[in-house]
Amino acid sequence: MKSFDFAIIGGGIAGASAGYYLADHGSVAVIEGESQPGYHTTGRSAAFFAGSYGGPLVQPFTRVAKAFFENPPAGFPGKDIMTARGALYVARADQLAALDHLEKLAAGFGMTKRLTAAEVSARVPLFREGYLAGGLFEEDCYDLDVAALHQGFLRGIKRKSGEIVCDAMVSGLTRTDGRWRIETAAGEIAASIVVNAAGAWGDHVAAMAGCTPIGLEPKRRTAILFRPRDVDVDPVWPLVLDADEKFYFKPETGRILASPEDETPMPPCDVQPEMEDVAITVDRIERATTLTVPRIENKWAGLRTFAPDRAPVLGFDKDVAGFYWCVGQGGWGIQTSPGMGQFTAAMAAGADLPPAFALAGFEPGNCSPARFQ
């Protein structure tokens, strides 16, 4: 039985980033149930960074992460990991209050500019006549190279002498004399601290450890890729988002990547897209814009997992010693991963938090699992 200081259950972006930083504090094993890390959610991300996204409990992690993306450490692909995109929130007349709310959320993070309907159409000349009443442009939005980011964390763990154990579905967790014994399909692993980064399976892992589940809610998010008829896709168009989160789209290698921004409750699973959601996506895009969808080139779905209050869950369990929660990243997991990874490493290892969190006035207790327990 191999023994480590920290055993991280889940090799997606949450577990990989936590492991990368925890490896500076002790020996690390990342335990992944699939044959490759990031199969369920990380690899199905829409791959963008939006500075204001997630609200005040998420933004401190985003701030820390942005500093990482702007100057990545060795082992990551330089500034190519983040490229400028911009976000354009659009609203009909009945959505202007939602646009006001988005403007307030974005006020403390990056530059925003309120736009008239004509100014929106000048930036993205796709909207049907009479559809728009206005928009909001957020400069602080970027495309992210998710694969490069995820692999950078995993390579960094190995470089720091950590281990990635795949095909290792966890079947049991017991704690004796201050040490965890983790039964997996790849053999038993021992560790002083377990980090639960199991995403949609987070409550299931917690229950095996004797913790009280917190009510995590996995939700399906659908995406499609298509080449519109009679339209040359401009690669510099921004990410376009409906003010009420009913759709988004952005250019993707001469095509359009689009989503209905669905959040359908699902059990933890290898989720697949439903034809109804694909049809809804097409309908919403074609109602709002002059884009037509002659053929779906690709479609997929991923799970985004939320806590009941939609804030991250980061901290030690209130009742079970040595069990650290790192779940509930919702739709912000990729863009906040360097921040949440640093936070988790500091809290789990008993080290000081990065100064950026204190400068943001962040209170660690706001993300504690104790709020549910």
Short mmCIF file of C-alpha atoms in Angstrom, two decimals:
data_model
loop_
_atom_site.label_atom_id
_atom_site.label_comp_id
_atom_site.label_asym_id
_atom_site.label_seq_id
_atom_site.Cartn_x
_atom_site.Cartn_y
_atom_site.Cartn_z
CA MET A 1 0.00 0.00 0.00
CA LYS A 2 1.50 3.32 -1.12
CA SER A 3 1.38 6.14 1.40
CA PHE A 4 1.10 9.89 0.81
CA ASP A 5 0.55 13.10 2.72
CA PHE A 6 -2.37 14.10 0.49
CA ALA A 7 -4.68 11.92 -1.61
CA ILE A 8 -6.89 13.83 -4.04
CA ILE A 9 -9.96 12.02 -5.32
CA GLY A 10 -10.72 13.32 -8.79
CA GLY A 11 -8.32 14.25 -11.58
CA GLY A 12 -10.33 16.98 -13.28
CA ILE A 13 -9.28 20.61 -13.19
CA ALA A 14 -10.15 20.99 -9.48
CA GLY A 15 -8.12 17.98 -8.38
CA ALA A 16 -5.25 18.68 -10.79
CA SER A 17 -4.85 22.31 -9.68
CA ALA A 18 -5.11 21.38 -6.00
CA GLY A 19 -2.53 18.63 -6.48
CA TYR A 20 -0.16 20.97 -8.32
CA TYR A 21 -0.01 23.35 -5.37
CA LEU A 22 -0.25 20.72 -2.62
CA ALA A 23 2.83 19.00 -4.06
CA ASP A 24 4.81 21.95 -2.67
CA HIS A 25 3.72 20.92 0.84
CA GLY A 26 4.12 17.14 0.78
CA SER A 27 3.67 13.93 -1.20
CA VAL A 28 0.57 13.81 -3.41
CA ALA A 29 -1.47 11.17 -5.20
CA VAL A 30 -4.30 12.14 -7.57
CA ILE A 31 -6.80 9.27 -7.77
CA GLU A 32 -8.85 9.17 -10.96
CA GLY A 33 -11.65 6.67 -11.60
CA GLU A 34 -11.49 6.96 -15.39
CA SER A 35 -8.69 5.94 -17.75
CA GLN A 36 -7.78 9.60 -18.21
CA PRO A 37 -8.23 12.64 -15.95
CA GLY A 38 -10.83 15.27 -16.85
CA TYR A 39 -13.11 12.98 -18.84
CA HIS A 40 -16.51 14.07 -17.48
CA THR A 41 -16.44 17.85 -17.11
CA THR A 42 -13.04 19.46 -17.68
CA GLY A 43 -12.70 18.09 -21.20
CA ARG A 44 -16.18 19.33 -22.15
CA SER A 45 -15.79 22.95 -21.08
CA ALA A 46 -16.64 25.89 -23.33
CA ALA A 47 -13.17 27.22 -22.42
CA PHE A 48 -13.62 30.86 -21.60
CA PHE A 49 -12.75 33.23 -18.76
CA ALA A 50 -15.25 35.95 -17.84
CA GLY A 51 -14.02 38.23 -15.09
CA SER A 52 -17.34 39.10 -13.50
CA TYR A 53 -18.82 35.59 -13.77
CA GLY A 54 -19.95 33.97 -10.54
CA GLY A 55 -20.41 36.99 -8.29
CA PRO A 56 -18.53 38.16 -5.18
CA LEU A 57 -17.70 34.74 -3.69
CA VAL A 58 -16.13 33.57 -6.94
CA GLN A 59 -14.39 36.76 -8.08
CA PRO A 60 -11.49 36.58 -5.56
CA PHE A 61 -10.51 33.20 -7.03
CA THR A 62 -10.82 34.67 -10.52
CA ARG A 63 -8.52 37.56 -9.61
CA VAL A 64 -5.83 35.19 -8.35
CA ALA A 65 -6.29 33.00 -11.41
CA LYS A 66 -5.95 35.92 -13.82
CA ALA A 67 -2.51 36.75 -12.44
CA PHE A 68 -1.54 33.12 -13.13
CA PHE A 69 -2.89 33.20 -16.70
CA GLU A 70 -1.11 36.47 -17.45
CA ASN A 71 2.23 35.09 -16.29
CA PRO A 72 2.11 31.26 -16.17
CA PRO A 73 4.89 29.41 -14.36
CA ALA A 74 7.30 27.04 -16.08
CA GLY A 75 5.57 24.02 -17.57
CA PHE A 76 2.63 25.99 -19.01
CA PRO A 77 2.44 27.38 -22.57
CA GLY A 78 3.19 31.03 -21.88
CA LYS A 79 0.60 33.68 -22.63
CA ASP A 80 -0.98 31.50 -25.31
CA ILE A 81 -2.98 29.86 -22.53
CA MET A 82 -5.26 32.94 -22.49
CA THR A 83 -6.23 34.99 -25.55
CA ALA A 84 -8.42 38.09 -25.68
CA ARG A 85 -12.06 37.56 -26.64
CA GLY A 86 -14.37 40.03 -24.85
CA ALA A 87 -17.92 39.30 -23.72
CA LEU A 88 -21.02 40.95 -25.14
CA TYR A 89 -24.20 40.61 -23.10
CA VAL A 90 -27.30 41.34 -25.20
CA ALA A 91 -30.81 42.25 -24.10
CA ARG A 92 -34.29 42.72 -25.50
CA ALA A 93 -36.43 45.51 -24.07
CA ASP A 94 -37.87 43.16 -21.44
CA GLN A 95 -34.35 42.17 -20.33
CA LEU A 96 -32.88 45.59 -19.54
CA ALA A 97 -33.24 45.05 -15.77
CA ALA A 98 -31.16 41.87 -16.12
CA LEU A 99 -28.57 43.90 -18.03
CA ASP A 100 -28.49 46.46 -15.19
CA HIS A 101 -27.79 43.62 -12.74
CA LEU A 102 -24.96 42.27 -14.88
CA GLU A 103 -23.44 45.73 -15.08
CA LYS A 104 -23.38 45.95 -11.27
CA LEU A 105 -21.75 42.52 -10.97
CA ALA A 106 -19.04 43.49 -13.42
CA ALA A 107 -18.41 46.94 -11.95
CA GLY A 108 -15.53 45.88 -9.72
CA PHE A 109 -13.82 43.63 -12.22
CA GLY A 110 -12.36 44.98 -15.44
CA MET A 111 -13.74 47.46 -17.93
CA THR A 112 -17.35 47.44 -19.10
CA LYS A 113 -19.23 49.64 -21.53
CA ARG A 114 -23.00 49.97 -21.94
CA LEU A 115 -24.01 49.78 -25.60
CA THR A 116 -27.03 50.79 -27.63
CA ALA A 117 -28.68 48.29 -29.95
CA ALA A 118 -26.90 49.91 -32.90
CA GLU A 119 -23.53 49.61 -31.17
CA VAL A 120 -24.16 45.93 -30.43
CA SER A 121 -25.00 45.27 -34.07
CA ALA A 122 -21.88 47.13 -35.18
CA ARG A 123 -19.75 44.71 -33.17
CA VAL A 124 -21.69 41.57 -34.13
CA PRO A 125 -23.87 42.18 -37.23
CA LEU A 126 -26.05 39.13 -36.76
CA PHE A 127 -29.11 40.19 -34.77
CA ARG A 128 -32.58 40.34 -36.25
CA GLU A 129 -34.06 43.78 -36.76
CA GLY A 130 -36.01 44.91 -33.70
CA TYR A 131 -34.64 42.16 -31.45
CA LEU A 132 -32.15 44.23 -29.46
CA ALA A 133 -32.67 47.00 -26.93
CA GLY A 134 -29.09 47.24 -25.74
CA GLY A 135 -25.99 45.46 -24.56
CA LEU A 136 -23.03 45.44 -22.23
CA PHE A 137 -19.48 44.80 -23.36
CA GLU A 138 -17.06 43.31 -20.83
CA GLU A 139 -13.45 43.57 -21.90
CA ASP A 140 -12.21 41.11 -19.27
CA CYS A 141 -13.16 37.93 -21.14
CA TYR A 142 -10.72 35.51 -22.74
CA ASP A 143 -10.51 32.15 -24.45
CA LEU A 144 -8.63 29.56 -22.40
CA ASP A 145 -6.65 26.57 -23.63
CA VAL A 146 -8.21 24.10 -21.21
CA ALA A 147 -6.21 21.07 -22.35
CA ALA A 148 -2.92 22.93 -21.97
CA LEU A 149 -3.94 24.22 -18.54
CA HIS A 150 -5.08 20.82 -17.27
CA GLN A 151 -2.05 18.99 -18.65
CA GLY A 152 0.23 21.66 -17.21
CA PHE A 153 -1.11 20.97 -13.74
CA LEU A 154 -0.81 17.20 -14.19
CA ARG A 155 2.74 17.43 -15.55
CA GLY A 156 3.63 19.73 -12.68
CA ILE A 157 2.39 17.19 -10.14
CA LYS A 158 4.61 14.52 -11.68
CA ARG A 159 7.55 16.91 -11.88
CA LYS A 160 7.15 17.52 -8.15
CA SER A 161 7.23 13.73 -7.56
CA GLY A 162 3.48 13.33 -7.20
CA GLU A 163 1.57 10.45 -8.75
CA ILE A 164 -1.50 10.27 -11.01
CA VAL A 165 -3.35 6.97 -10.50
CA CYS A 166 -5.95 6.27 -13.22
CA ASP A 167 -8.56 3.50 -13.52
CA ALA A 168 -8.76 3.77 -9.74
CA MET A 169 -12.45 4.08 -8.86
CA VAL A 170 -12.73 4.55 -5.09
CA SER A 171 -14.80 1.91 -3.31
CA GLY A 172 -14.04 2.58 0.36
CA LEU A 173 -12.64 5.18 2.76
CA THR A 174 -11.73 4.42 6.37
CA ARG A 175 -9.70 6.44 8.87
CA THR A 176 -7.62 4.81 11.60
CA ASP A 177 -5.03 6.41 13.89
CA GLY A 178 -5.02 9.64 11.92
CA ARG A 179 -4.53 8.02 8.50
CA TRP A 180 -6.95 7.38 5.66
CA ARG A 181 -7.08 4.02 3.93
CA ILE A 182 -8.51 4.40 0.44
CA GLU A 183 -9.68 1.31 -1.41
CA THR A 184 -9.52 1.72 -5.18
CA ALA A 185 -9.75 -0.48 -8.25
CA ALA A 186 -5.97 0.06 -8.67
CA GLY A 187 -5.12 -0.99 -5.10
CA GLU A 188 -5.10 0.57 -1.66
CA ILE A 189 -3.65 3.99 -0.94
CA ALA A 190 -2.96 5.59 2.44
CA ALA A 191 -2.89 9.31 3.18
CA SER A 192 -3.05 11.74 6.07
CA ILE A 193 -5.52 14.04 4.30
CA VAL A 194 -8.11 13.26 1.65
CA VAL A 195 -9.15 16.05 -0.73
CA ASN A 196 -12.59 15.44 -2.22
CA ALA A 197 -12.39 16.86 -5.75
CA ALA A 198 -14.81 14.33 -7.20
CA GLY A 199 -17.15 16.86 -8.84
CA ALA A 200 -20.61 15.40 -9.42
CA TRP A 201 -19.61 12.39 -7.30
CA GLY A 202 -18.52 14.59 -4.36
CA ASP A 203 -21.40 13.67 -2.04
CA HIS A 204 -20.94 9.97 -2.84
CA VAL A 205 -17.24 10.13 -1.89
CA ALA A 206 -18.09 12.06 1.26
CA ALA A 207 -20.67 9.48 2.33
CA MET A 208 -18.08 6.71 1.99
CA ALA A 209 -15.88 8.68 4.39
CA GLY A 210 -18.70 9.08 6.92
CA CYS A 211 -19.33 12.75 6.15
CA THR A 212 -22.77 14.30 5.87
CA PRO A 213 -23.54 15.04 2.19
CA ILE A 214 -24.10 18.71 1.44
CA GLY A 215 -26.65 18.36 -1.36
CA LEU A 216 -24.49 18.80 -4.45
CA GLU A 217 -26.54 19.25 -7.62
CA PRO A 218 -25.01 18.05 -10.90
CA LYS A 219 -26.61 19.79 -13.87
CA ARG A 220 -26.34 19.08 -17.57
CA ARG A 221 -24.99 21.77 -19.89
CA THR A 222 -25.33 21.26 -23.65
CA ALA A 223 -23.18 22.64 -26.46
CA ILE A 224 -23.25 22.39 -30.23
CA LEU A 225 -20.86 23.28 -33.04
CA PHE A 226 -22.12 24.32 -36.47
CA ARG A 227 -21.07 26.16 -39.62
CA PRO A 228 -23.78 28.72 -40.43
CA ARG A 229 -25.15 29.01 -43.96
CA ASP A 230 -24.13 32.08 -46.01
CA VAL A 231 -22.19 33.69 -43.15
CA ASP A 232 -18.45 34.13 -42.84
CA VAL A 233 -17.68 33.71 -39.16
CA ASP A 234 -15.45 36.54 -38.00
CA PRO A 235 -12.83 35.15 -35.57
CA VAL A 236 -12.73 38.44 -33.64
CA TRP A 237 -16.40 38.42 -32.66
CA PRO A 238 -16.76 38.40 -28.87
CA LEU A 239 -18.50 35.79 -26.80
CA VAL A 240 -22.19 36.73 -27.02
CA LEU A 241 -24.42 35.97 -24.05
CA ASP A 242 -28.14 36.48 -23.50
CA ALA A 243 -28.79 38.72 -20.47
CA ASP A 244 -31.08 36.07 -18.93
CA GLU A 245 -28.66 33.22 -19.66
CA LYS A 246 -30.84 31.60 -22.34
CA PHE A 247 -28.05 31.18 -24.87
CA TYR A 248 -24.48 32.03 -25.68
CA PHE A 249 -22.37 31.67 -28.80
CA LYS A 250 -18.86 32.45 -29.96
CA PRO A 251 -16.68 31.88 -33.04
CA GLU A 252 -14.73 28.63 -33.07
CA THR A 253 -12.35 27.91 -35.98
CA GLY A 254 -14.70 29.17 -38.68
CA ARG A 255 -17.76 27.76 -36.98
CA ILE A 256 -20.08 28.75 -34.14
CA LEU A 257 -20.04 27.14 -30.71
CA ALA A 258 -23.41 27.66 -29.00
CA SER A 259 -25.29 26.59 -25.89
CA PRO A 260 -28.81 27.09 -24.51
CA GLU A 261 -27.17 27.54 -21.08
CA ASP A 262 -29.31 24.70 -19.79
CA GLU A 263 -29.07 23.48 -16.20
CA THR A 264 -30.97 20.20 -16.11
CA PRO A 265 -30.59 18.27 -12.81
CA MET A 266 -28.89 14.93 -13.40
CA PRO A 267 -27.47 12.10 -11.33
CA PRO A 268 -23.68 11.73 -11.58
CA CYS A 269 -23.08 9.98 -14.92
CA ASP A 270 -21.35 10.09 -18.28
CA VAL A 271 -23.88 12.64 -19.46
CA GLN A 272 -24.89 12.86 -23.13
CA PRO A 273 -26.73 15.64 -25.01
CA GLU A 274 -30.49 15.37 -25.42
CA MET A 275 -31.97 16.14 -28.84
CA GLU A 276 -34.54 18.43 -27.26
CA ASP A 277 -31.78 20.64 -25.82
CA VAL A 278 -29.98 20.67 -29.17
CA ALA A 279 -33.23 21.80 -30.84
CA ILE A 280 -33.76 24.48 -28.20
CA THR A 281 -30.25 25.79 -28.85
CA VAL A 282 -30.90 26.09 -32.57
CA ASP A 283 -34.29 27.72 -32.02
CA ARG A 284 -32.95 30.37 -29.63
CA ILE A 285 -30.02 31.25 -31.87
CA GLU A 286 -32.17 31.48 -35.00
CA ARG A 287 -34.85 33.56 -33.25
CA ALA A 288 -32.30 36.11 -32.01
CA THR A 289 -29.97 36.22 -35.00
CA THR A 290 -29.84 35.72 -38.76
CA LEU A 291 -27.62 32.67 -38.26
CA THR A 292 -29.02 29.47 -39.74
CA VAL A 293 -27.96 25.98 -38.71
CA PRO A 294 -27.93 23.66 -41.72
CA ARG A 295 -26.15 20.84 -39.89
CA ILE A 296 -24.85 20.12 -36.40
CA GLU A 297 -21.18 19.19 -36.79
CA ASN A 298 -20.73 18.19 -33.16
CA LYS A 299 -22.76 18.12 -29.96
CA TRP A 300 -21.90 17.24 -26.41
CA ALA A 301 -22.93 17.73 -22.80
CA GLY A 302 -21.08 18.06 -19.53
CA LEU A 303 -21.95 18.19 -15.85
CA ARG A 304 -21.60 21.40 -13.87
CA THR A 305 -22.01 20.72 -10.16
CA PHE A 306 -23.39 23.30 -7.75
CA ALA A 307 -23.82 23.52 -4.00
CA PRO A 308 -27.35 24.46 -2.87
CA ASP A 309 -26.34 28.14 -2.57
CA ARG A 310 -24.28 28.06 -5.80
CA ALA A 311 -21.06 29.04 -4.06
CA PRO A 312 -17.88 26.93 -3.96
CA VAL A 313 -17.39 24.43 -1.13
CA LEU A 314 -13.80 24.57 0.08
CA GLY A 315 -12.67 23.51 3.54
CA PHE A 316 -12.33 20.72 6.05
CA ASP A 317 -15.39 18.76 7.03
CA LYS A 318 -16.90 19.91 10.32
CA ASP A 319 -17.17 16.42 11.80
CA VAL A 320 -14.72 14.12 10.00
CA ALA A 321 -11.04 14.88 10.57
CA GLY A 322 -8.66 15.00 7.64
CA PHE A 323 -11.38 15.25 4.99
CA TYR A 324 -11.20 18.36 2.81
CA TRP A 325 -14.00 19.40 0.42
CA CYS A 326 -13.06 20.91 -2.95
CA VAL A 327 -16.35 20.80 -4.87
CA GLY A 328 -19.20 22.96 -6.16
CA GLN A 329 -17.19 24.79 -8.82
CA GLY A 330 -20.30 25.11 -10.99
CA GLY A 331 -19.43 26.82 -14.26
CA TRP A 332 -16.33 28.59 -12.93
CA GLY A 333 -14.02 25.62 -12.39
CA ILE A 334 -11.67 26.24 -15.31
CA GLN A 335 -11.27 29.99 -14.98
CA THR A 336 -10.79 29.88 -11.20
CA SER A 337 -8.63 26.75 -11.04
CA PRO A 338 -5.29 28.43 -10.25
CA GLY A 339 -7.01 30.45 -7.50
CA MET A 340 -8.96 27.56 -6.01
CA GLY A 341 -5.89 25.34 -6.27
CA GLN A 342 -3.80 27.80 -4.28
CA PHE A 343 -6.58 28.28 -1.75
CA THR A 344 -7.07 24.53 -1.27
CA ALA A 345 -3.34 23.91 -0.90
CA ALA A 346 -2.98 26.61 1.74
CA MET A 347 -6.03 25.53 3.74
CA ALA A 348 -5.38 21.78 3.51
CA ALA A 349 -1.68 22.15 4.36
CA GLY A 350 -2.23 24.71 7.11
CA ALA A 351 -0.22 27.39 5.29
CA ASP A 352 -0.82 31.09 4.76
CA LEU A 353 -3.30 32.16 2.12
CA PRO A 354 -1.91 34.04 -0.89
CA PRO A 355 -1.98 37.79 -0.14
CA ALA A 356 -4.37 38.41 -3.03
CA PHE A 357 -7.20 36.81 -1.05
CA ALA A 358 -6.66 39.12 1.91
CA LEU A 359 -6.43 42.14 -0.40
CA ALA A 360 -9.81 41.18 -1.84
CA GLY A 361 -11.31 41.06 1.65
CA PHE A 362 -12.08 37.38 1.21
CA GLU A 363 -13.36 35.44 4.23
CA PRO A 364 -12.45 31.72 3.95
CA GLY A 365 -15.41 30.72 6.12
CA ASN A 366 -17.79 31.84 3.36
CA CYS A 367 -16.88 28.74 1.37
CA SER A 368 -16.74 26.30 4.28
CA PRO A 369 -18.80 23.09 4.11
CA ALA A 370 -19.88 23.84 7.67
CA ARG A 371 -22.56 26.18 6.28
CA PHE A 372 -24.47 23.08 5.20
CA GLN A 373 -23.55 20.81 8.09
#
